[in-house]
Short mmCIF file of C-alpha atoms in Angstrom, two decimals:
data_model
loop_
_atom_site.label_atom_id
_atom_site.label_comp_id
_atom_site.label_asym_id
_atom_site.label_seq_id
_atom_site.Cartn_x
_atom_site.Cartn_y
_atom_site.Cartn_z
CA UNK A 918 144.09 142.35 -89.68
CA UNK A 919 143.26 145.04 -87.23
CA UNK A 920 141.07 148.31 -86.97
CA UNK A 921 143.08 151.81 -88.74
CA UNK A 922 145.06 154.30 -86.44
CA UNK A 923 142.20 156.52 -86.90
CA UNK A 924 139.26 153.92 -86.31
CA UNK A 925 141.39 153.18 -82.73
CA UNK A 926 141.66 157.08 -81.67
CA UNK A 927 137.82 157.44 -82.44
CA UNK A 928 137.15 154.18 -80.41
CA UNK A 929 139.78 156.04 -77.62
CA UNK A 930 137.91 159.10 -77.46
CA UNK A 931 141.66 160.09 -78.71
CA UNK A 932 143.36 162.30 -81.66
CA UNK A 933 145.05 159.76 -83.75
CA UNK A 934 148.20 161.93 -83.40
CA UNK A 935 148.05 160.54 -79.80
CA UNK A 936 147.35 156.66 -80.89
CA UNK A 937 150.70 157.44 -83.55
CA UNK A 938 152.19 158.79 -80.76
CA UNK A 939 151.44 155.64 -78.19
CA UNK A 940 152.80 153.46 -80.67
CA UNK A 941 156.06 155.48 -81.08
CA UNK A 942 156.92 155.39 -77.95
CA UNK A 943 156.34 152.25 -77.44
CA UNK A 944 152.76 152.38 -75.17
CA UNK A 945 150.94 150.02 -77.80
CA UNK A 946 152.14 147.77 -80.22
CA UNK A 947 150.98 147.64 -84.15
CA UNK A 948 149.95 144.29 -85.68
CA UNK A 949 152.36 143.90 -88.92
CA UNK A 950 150.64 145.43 -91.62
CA UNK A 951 150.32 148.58 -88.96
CA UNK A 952 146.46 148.35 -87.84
CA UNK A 953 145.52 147.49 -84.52
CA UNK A 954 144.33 144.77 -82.47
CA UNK A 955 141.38 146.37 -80.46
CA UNK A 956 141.52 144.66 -77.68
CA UNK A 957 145.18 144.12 -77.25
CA UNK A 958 146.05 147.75 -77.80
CA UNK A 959 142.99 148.69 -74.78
CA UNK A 960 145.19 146.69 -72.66
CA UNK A 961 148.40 148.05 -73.42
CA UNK A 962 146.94 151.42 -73.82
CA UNK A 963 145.71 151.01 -70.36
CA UNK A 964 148.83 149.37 -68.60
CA UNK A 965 151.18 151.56 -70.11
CA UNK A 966 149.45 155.07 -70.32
CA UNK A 967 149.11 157.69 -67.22
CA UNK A 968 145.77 158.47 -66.56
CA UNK A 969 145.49 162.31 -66.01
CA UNK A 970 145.43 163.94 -62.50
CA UNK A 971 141.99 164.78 -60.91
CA UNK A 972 141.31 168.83 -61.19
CA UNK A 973 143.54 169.42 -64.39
CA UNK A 974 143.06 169.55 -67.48
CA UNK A 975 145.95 167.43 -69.05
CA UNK A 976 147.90 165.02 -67.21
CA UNK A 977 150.39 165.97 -65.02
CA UNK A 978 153.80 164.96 -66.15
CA UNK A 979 156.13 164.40 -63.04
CA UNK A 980 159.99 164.58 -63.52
CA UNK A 981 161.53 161.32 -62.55
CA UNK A 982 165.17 160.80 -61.27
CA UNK A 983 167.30 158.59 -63.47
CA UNK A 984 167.46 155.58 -61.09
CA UNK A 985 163.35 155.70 -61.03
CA UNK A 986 163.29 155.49 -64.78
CA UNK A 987 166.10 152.86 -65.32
CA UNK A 988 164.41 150.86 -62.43
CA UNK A 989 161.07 150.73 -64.47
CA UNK A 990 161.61 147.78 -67.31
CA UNK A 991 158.92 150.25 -69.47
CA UNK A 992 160.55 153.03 -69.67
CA UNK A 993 161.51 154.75 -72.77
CA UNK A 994 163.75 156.61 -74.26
CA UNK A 995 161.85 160.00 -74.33
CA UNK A 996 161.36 159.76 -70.04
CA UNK A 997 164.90 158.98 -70.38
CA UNK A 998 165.84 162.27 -72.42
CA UNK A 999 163.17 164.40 -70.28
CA UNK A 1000 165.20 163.97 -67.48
CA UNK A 1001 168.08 164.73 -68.89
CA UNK A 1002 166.66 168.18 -70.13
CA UNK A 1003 164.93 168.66 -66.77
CA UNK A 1004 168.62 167.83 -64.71
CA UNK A 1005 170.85 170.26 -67.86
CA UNK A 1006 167.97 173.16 -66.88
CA UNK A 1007 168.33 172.72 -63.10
CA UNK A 1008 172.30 172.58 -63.57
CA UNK A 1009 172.12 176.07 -66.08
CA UNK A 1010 170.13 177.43 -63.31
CA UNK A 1011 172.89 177.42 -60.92
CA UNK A 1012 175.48 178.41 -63.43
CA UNK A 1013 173.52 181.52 -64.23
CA UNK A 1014 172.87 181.86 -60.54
CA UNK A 1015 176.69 181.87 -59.69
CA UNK A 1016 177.91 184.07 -63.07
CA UNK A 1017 174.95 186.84 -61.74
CA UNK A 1018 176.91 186.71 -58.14
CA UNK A 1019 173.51 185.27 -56.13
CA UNK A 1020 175.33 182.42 -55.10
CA UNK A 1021 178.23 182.36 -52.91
CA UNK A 1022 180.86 179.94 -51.83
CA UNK A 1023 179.83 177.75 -48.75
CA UNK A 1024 183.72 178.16 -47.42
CA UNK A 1025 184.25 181.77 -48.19
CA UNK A 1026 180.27 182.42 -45.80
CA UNK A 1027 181.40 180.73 -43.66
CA UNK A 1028 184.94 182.19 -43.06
CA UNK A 1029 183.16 185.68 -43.16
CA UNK A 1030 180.65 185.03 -40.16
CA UNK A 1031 183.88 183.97 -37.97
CA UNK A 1032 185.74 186.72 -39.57
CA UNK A 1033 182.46 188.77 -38.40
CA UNK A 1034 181.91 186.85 -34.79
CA UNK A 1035 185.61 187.09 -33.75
CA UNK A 1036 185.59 191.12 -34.64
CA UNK A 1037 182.11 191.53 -32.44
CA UNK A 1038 183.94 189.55 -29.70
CA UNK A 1039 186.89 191.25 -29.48
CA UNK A 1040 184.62 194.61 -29.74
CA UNK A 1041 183.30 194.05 -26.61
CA UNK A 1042 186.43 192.60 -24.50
CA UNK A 1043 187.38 195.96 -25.22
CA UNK A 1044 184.07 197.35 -24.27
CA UNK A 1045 184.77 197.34 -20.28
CA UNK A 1046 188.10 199.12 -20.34
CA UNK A 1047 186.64 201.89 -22.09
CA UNK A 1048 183.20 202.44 -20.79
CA UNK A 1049 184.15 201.51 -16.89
CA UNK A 1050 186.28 205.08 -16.18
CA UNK A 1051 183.15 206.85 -16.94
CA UNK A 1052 180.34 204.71 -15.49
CA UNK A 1053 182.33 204.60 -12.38
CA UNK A 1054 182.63 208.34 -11.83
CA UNK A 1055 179.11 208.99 -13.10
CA UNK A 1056 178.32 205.66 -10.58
CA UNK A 1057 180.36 207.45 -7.31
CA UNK A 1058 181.85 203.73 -7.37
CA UNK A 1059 185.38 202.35 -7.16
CA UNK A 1060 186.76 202.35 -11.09
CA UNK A 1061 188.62 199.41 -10.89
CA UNK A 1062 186.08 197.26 -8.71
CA UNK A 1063 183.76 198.56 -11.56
CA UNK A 1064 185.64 197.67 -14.40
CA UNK A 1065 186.33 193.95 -12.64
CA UNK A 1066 182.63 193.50 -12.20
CA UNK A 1067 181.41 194.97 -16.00
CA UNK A 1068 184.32 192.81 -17.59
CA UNK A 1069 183.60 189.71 -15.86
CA UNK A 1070 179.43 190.46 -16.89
CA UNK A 1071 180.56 190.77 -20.88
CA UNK A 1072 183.04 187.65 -20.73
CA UNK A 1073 180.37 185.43 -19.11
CA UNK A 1074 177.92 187.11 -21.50
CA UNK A 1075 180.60 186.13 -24.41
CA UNK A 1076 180.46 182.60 -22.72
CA UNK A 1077 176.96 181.79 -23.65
CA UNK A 1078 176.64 183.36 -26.95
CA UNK A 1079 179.70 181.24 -27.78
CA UNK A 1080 178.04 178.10 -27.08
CA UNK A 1081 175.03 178.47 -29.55
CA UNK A 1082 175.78 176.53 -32.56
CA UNK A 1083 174.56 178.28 -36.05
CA UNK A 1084 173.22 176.07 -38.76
CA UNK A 1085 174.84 177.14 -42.26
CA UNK A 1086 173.95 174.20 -44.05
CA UNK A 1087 170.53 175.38 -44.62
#
């Protein structure tokens, strides 16, 4: 025969709402009559309890990914549903994200900036044959040798813009 629940969570330093908690999850084990072996249960408590973080008040509960917990012979079923919760809140997130219109469709962006890109480029192949006429005269300079020499600026221009490679993929 062990020490009481209560006995134990005094001896902790603990409520005995956390010792009855310990032993529902599974962190310590109950003799069976349902008191506690002292000394077993400080080594249980110990290997199976996460000591709080330095600078905070309570511990610091870190959400685990479903391979860490399955990978971890102690874990327990209420890691296991925490998880879950923490994954369904991330996934409503982004459901509520997409009904509100924040988020946008990675194909559609994408077809928009080329959309966007091909309209600037053909803006200013067009540029030259409209601007030259006028520069020239205001210029005193040939027309044509000035629209040869402005186009062939703006295509080489073009040229190197269109070898930059934009990220989209964040």
């Amino acid at each position: 025969m062990g020490i009481s629940i209560r006995a134990y969570a005094r001896h902790r330093g603990v409520s005995d709402t956390a010792v009855r908690k310990a032993i529902q999850t599974g962190r310590i084990t109950p003799e069976q009559d349902g008191t506690l072996d002292q000394e077993r249960a400080d080594r249980e408590w110990e290997r199976n309890t996460e000591s709080p973080k330095v600078g905070s008040r309570r511990g610091v509960v870190k959400a685990r990914t479903p391979e860490e917990i399955s990978s971890n012979g102690n874990a327990s079923l209420l890691q296991a549903r925490t998880v879950n919760e923490v994954v369904k809140a991330q996934t409503n997130k982004v459901r509520l994200a997409r009904l509100k219109g924040e988020l946008v469709d990675r194909s559609q962006a994408i077809a928009h900036v080329f959309q966007l890109a091909r309209t600037e480029r053909d803006a200013w192949l067009n540029w030259p044959s409209r601007v030259s006429p006028h520069m020239a005269a205001q210029l005193g300079v040939d027309p044509h040798t000035f629209h040869v020499a402005l186009e062939s600026a703006v295509r080489e221009h073009l040229q190197e813009l269109g070898e930059l490679r934009p990220r989209v993929d964040g």
